[in-house]
Short mmCIF file of C-alpha atoms in Angstrom, two decimals:
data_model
loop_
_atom_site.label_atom_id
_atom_site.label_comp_id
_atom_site.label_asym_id
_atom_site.label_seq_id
_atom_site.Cartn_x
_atom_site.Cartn_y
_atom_site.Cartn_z
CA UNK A 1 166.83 180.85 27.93
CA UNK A 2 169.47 181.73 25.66
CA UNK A 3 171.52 179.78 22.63
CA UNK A 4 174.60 180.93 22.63
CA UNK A 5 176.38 182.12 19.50
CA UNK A 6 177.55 178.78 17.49
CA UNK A 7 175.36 176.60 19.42
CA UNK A 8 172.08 175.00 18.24
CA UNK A 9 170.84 174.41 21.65
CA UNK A 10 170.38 175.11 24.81
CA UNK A 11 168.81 173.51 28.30
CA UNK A 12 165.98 174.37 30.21
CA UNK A 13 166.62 173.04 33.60
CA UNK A 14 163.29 173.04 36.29
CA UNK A 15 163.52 171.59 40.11
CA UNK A 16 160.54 169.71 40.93
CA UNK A 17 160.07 169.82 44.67
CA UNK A 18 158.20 166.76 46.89
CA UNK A 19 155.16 168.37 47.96
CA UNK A 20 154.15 164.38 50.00
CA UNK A 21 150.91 165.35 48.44
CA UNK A 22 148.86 162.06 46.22
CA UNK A 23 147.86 163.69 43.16
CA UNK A 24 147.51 162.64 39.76
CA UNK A 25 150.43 163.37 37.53
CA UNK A 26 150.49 166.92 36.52
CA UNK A 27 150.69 168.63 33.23
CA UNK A 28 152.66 172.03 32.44
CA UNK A 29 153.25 174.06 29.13
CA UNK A 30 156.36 176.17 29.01
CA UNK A 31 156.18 178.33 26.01
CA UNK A 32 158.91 180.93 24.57
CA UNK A 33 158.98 183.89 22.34
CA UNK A 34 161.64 185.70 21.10
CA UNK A 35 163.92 188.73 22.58
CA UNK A 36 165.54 190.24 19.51
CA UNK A 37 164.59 188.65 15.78
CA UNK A 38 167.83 186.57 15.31
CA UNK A 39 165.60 183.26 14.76
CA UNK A 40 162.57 182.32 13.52
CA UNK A 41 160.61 180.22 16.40
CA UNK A 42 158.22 177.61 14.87
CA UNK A 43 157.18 176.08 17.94
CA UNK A 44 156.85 177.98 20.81
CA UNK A 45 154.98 175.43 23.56
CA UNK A 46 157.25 172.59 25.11
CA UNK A 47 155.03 170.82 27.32
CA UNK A 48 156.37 168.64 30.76
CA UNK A 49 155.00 166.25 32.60
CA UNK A 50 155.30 165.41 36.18
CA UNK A 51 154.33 162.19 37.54
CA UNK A 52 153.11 161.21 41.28
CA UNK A 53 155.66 159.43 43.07
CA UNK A 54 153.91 159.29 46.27
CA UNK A 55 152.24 156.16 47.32
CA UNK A 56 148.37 155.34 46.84
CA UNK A 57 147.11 156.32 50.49
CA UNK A 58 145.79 153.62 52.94
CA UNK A 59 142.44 154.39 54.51
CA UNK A 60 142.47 153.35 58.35
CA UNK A 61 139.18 153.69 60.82
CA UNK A 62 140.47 153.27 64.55
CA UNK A 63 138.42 153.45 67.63
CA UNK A 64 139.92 154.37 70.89
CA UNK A 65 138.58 152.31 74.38
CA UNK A 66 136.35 154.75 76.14
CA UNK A 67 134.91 155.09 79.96
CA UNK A 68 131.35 155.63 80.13
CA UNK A 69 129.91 159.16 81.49
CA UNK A 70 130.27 159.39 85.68
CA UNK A 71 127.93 161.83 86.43
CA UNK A 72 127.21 163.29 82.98
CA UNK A 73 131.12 164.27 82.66
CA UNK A 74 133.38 162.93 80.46
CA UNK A 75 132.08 160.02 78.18
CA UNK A 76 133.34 160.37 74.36
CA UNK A 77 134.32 157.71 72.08
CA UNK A 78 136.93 159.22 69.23
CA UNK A 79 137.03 157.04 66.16
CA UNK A 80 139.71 158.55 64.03
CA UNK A 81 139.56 158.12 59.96
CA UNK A 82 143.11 158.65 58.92
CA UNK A 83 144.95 158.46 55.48
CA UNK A 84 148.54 157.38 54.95
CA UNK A 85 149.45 159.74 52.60
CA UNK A 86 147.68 163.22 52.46
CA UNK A 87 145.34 164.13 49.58
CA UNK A 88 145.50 167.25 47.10
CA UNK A 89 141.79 167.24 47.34
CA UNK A 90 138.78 166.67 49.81
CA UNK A 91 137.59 163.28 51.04
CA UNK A 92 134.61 162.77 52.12
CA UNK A 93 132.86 159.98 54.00
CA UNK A 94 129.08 159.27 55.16
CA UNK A 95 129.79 157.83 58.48
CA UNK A 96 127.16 156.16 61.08
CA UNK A 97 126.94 153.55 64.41
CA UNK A 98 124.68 150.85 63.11
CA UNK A 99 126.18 147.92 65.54
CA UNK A 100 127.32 146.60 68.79
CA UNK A 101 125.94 145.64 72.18
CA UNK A 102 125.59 148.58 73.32
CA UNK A 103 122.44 150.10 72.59
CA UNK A 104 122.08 154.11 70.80
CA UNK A 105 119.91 155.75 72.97
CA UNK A 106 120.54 154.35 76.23
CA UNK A 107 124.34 154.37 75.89
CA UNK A 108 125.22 156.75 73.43
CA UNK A 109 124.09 159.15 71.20
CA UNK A 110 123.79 158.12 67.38
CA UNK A 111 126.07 159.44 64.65
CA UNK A 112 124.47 159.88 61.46
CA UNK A 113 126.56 162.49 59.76
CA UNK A 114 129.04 163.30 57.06
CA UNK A 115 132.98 164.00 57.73
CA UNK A 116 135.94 164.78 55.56
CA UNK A 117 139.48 164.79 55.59
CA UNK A 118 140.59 168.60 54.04
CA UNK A 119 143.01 168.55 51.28
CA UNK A 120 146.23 168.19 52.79
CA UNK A 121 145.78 166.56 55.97
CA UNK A 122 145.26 162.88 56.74
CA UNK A 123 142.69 162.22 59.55
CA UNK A 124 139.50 163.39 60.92
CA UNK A 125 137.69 162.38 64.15
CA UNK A 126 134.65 161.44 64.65
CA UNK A 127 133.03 161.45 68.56
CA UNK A 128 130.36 158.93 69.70
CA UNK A 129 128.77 160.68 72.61
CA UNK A 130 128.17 158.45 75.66
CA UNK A 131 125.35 158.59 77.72
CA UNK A 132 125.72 158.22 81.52
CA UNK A 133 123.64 155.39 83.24
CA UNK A 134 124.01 153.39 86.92
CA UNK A 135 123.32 150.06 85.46
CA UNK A 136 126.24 147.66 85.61
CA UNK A 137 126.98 146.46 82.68
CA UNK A 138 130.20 144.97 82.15
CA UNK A 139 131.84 145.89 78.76
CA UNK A 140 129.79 147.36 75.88
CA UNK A 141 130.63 147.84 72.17
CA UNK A 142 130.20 150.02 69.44
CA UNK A 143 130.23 149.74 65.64
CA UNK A 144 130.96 152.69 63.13
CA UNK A 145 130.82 152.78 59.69
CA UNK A 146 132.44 154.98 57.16
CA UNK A 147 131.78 154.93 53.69
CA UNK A 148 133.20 157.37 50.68
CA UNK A 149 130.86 159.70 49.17
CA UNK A 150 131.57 158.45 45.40
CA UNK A 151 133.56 156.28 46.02
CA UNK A 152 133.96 152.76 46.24
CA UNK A 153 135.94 152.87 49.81
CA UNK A 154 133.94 151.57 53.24
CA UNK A 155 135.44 151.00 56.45
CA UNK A 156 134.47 149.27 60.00
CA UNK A 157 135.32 149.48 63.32
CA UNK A 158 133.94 148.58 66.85
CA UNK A 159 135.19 150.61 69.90
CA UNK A 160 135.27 149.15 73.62
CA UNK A 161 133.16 150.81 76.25
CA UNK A 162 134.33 150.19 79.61
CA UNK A 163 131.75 150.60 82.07
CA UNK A 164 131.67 153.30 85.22
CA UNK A 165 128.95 152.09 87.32
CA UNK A 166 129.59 150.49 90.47
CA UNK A 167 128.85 146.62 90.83
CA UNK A 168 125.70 145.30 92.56
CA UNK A 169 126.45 143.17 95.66
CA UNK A 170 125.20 140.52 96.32
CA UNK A 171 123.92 139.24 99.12
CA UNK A 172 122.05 135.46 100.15
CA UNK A 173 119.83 135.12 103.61
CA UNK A 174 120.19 132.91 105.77
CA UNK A 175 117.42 130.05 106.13
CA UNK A 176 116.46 127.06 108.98
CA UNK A 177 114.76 124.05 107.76
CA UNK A 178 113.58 121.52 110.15
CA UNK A 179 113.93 117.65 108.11
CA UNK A 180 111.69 115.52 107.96
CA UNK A 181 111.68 111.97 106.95
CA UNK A 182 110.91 112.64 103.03
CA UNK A 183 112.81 114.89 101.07
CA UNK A 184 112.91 118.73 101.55
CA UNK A 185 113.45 121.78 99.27
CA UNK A 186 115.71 124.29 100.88
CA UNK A 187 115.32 127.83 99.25
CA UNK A 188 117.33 130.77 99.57
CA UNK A 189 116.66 134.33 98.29
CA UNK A 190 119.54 136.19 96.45
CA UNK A 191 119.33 140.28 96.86
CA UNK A 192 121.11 142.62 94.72
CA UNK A 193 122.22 146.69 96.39
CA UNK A 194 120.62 147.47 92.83
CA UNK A 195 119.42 146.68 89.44
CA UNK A 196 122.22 145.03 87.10
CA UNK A 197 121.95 145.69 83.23
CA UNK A 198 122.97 141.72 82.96
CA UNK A 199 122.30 138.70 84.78
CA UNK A 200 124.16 138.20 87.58
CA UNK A 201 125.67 134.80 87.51
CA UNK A 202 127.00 132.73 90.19
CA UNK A 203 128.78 129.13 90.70
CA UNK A 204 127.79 127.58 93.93
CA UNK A 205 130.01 125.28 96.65
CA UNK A 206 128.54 124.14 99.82
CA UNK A 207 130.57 122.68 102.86
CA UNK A 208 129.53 120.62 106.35
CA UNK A 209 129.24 117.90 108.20
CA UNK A 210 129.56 114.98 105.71
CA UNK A 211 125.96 113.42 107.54
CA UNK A 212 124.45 116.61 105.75
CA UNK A 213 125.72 117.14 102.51
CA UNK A 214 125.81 113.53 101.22
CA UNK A 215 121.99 114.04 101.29
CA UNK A 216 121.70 117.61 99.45
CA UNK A 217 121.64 117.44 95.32
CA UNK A 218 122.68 121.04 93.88
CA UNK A 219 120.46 121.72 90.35
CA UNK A 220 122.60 121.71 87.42
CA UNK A 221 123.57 125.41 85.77
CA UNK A 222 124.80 128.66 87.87
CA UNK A 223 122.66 130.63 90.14
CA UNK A 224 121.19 133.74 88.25
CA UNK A 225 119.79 136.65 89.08
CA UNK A 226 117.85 138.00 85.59
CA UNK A 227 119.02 141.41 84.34
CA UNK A 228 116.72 144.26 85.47
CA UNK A 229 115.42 142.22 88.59
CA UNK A 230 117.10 142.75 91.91
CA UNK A 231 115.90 139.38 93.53
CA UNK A 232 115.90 135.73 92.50
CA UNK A 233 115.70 132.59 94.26
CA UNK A 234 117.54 129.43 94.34
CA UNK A 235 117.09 125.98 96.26
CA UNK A 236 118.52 122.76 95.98
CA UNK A 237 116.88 119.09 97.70
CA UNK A 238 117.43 117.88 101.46
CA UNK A 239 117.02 114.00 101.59
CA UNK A 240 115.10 112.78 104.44
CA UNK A 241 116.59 110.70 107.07
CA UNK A 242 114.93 108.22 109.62
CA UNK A 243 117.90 108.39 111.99
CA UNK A 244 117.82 110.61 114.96
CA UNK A 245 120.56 113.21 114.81
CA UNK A 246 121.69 116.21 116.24
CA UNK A 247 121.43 119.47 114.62
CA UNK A 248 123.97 120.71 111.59
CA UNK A 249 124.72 123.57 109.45
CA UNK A 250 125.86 123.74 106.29
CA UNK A 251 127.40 127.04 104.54
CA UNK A 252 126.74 127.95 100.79
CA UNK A 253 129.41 130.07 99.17
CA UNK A 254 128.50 132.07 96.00
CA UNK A 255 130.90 133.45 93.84
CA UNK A 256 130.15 135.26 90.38
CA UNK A 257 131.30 137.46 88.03
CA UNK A 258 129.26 140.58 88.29
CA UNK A 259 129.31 141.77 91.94
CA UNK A 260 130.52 140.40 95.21
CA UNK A 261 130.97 137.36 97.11
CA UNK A 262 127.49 135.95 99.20
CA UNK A 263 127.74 133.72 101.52
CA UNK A 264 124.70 131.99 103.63
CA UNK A 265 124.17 129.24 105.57
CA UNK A 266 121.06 126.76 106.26
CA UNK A 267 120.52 125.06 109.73
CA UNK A 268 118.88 121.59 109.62
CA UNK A 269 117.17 120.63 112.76
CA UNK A 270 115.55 117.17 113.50
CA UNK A 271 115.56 115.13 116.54
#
């Protein structure tokens, strides 16, 4: 830096460049000593301070929508903790799954661990292992926490788990009743191909000659079949009739939301 000859002063001219870094403001000292005695420098230190123009940085915790394991391949859930703006230091979070319907163990492997986003960059991901299974069990979540290691900052999200497994059929046998004058309970046995990790639940229509099914009374609620069991039974009343008749059959269509379509059918004989 130089004065020139007849001048009393002289500028010092810096270029601050845009790093996109958050950081507090920063502090420099620029200090000067002479070249050649021609003045007498009384203070030496000037000292310049640079303030942060970036943004304070947004924390975000995403999940993605995973596919269960098929056959032990595949089968990760990436949550990703992101910042907006990148960091001139280390951030680090205690992160765990402590929610959802699905259940750790039997659908996933726990997290229980400690991540951090390096200075500079602005996410980390954190996987939830998936564990493969053959129950069906219709859409699962799962809830991760993340919460800054002092710091005040906490974050929650629940990821989707879509689930691989094949559907249990199900299937309804056929039954003959013969009537009788008093009422009758017609029952029929529901099968599933295989266990279900929910209850299989079904509405129920029937159709017929109008002789027979202005006598039957359907029970009130859906047909189930409990999770974990592969058989349940359901039956409905016959009314009796004193009027000879011929024979009739009357068809009982299932539909539900957790396999496939059953259909049976009941024959009613009396003479």
């Amino acid at each position: 830096l130089t004065v020139a000859a007849g001048a009393t002063s002289a500028q010092l001219v810096l270029t601050v460049a845009d790093n996109g870094v958050f950081a507090a403001d920063a502090v420099y000292e620029i200090s000067m000593r002479e070249v050649g005695r021609v003045a007498i420098v009384t203070d030496a230190t000037a000292r310049v301070t640079i303030a942060n123009d970036e943004a304070s940085p947004q924390l975000t915790l995403t999940p993605e929508t995973a596919v269960e394991a098929v056959n032990g391949v595949g089968g990760v859930m990436n949550f990703v903790l992101g910042l907006s703006t990148p960091l001139a230091t280390d951030l680090s979070f205690a992160v765990m799954t402590n929610g959802g319907t699905a259940t750790a163990g039997a659908d996933y492997v726990a997290v229980d661990t400690v991540v951090t986003i390096a200075a500079g960059q602005t996410s980390v991901v954190v996987p939830v292992v998936l564990v493969t299974d053959d129950l069906a069990e219709g859409q699962e979540t799962i809830v991760l926490t993340a919460q800054q290691q002092g710091g005040s900052s906490s974050l929650q999200a629940t990821g989707v788990v879509n689930d691989a497994s094949a559907l249990p059929v199900l299937s309804v046998g056929d039954v003959s009743v013969s009537e009788g004058n008093d009422t009758t309970q017609v029952s029929f046995v529901l099968t599933l191909s295989k266990v279900s990790g929910v209850a299989v639940q079904g509405s129920v229509s029937i159709s017929g000659p109008a002789t027979l099914i202005n006598r039957i009374t359907l029970p009130g609620g859906p047909l189930v079949v409990p999770a974990g069991q592969t058989t349940a039974t359901y039956s409905f009343t016959l009314a009796g009739d004193l009027m000879p008749s011929s024979e009739g059959v009357v068809e009982l269509s299932v539909s539900q939301a957790v396999g496939a379509f059953g259909l049976a059918s009941f024959l009613a004989m009396w003479q």
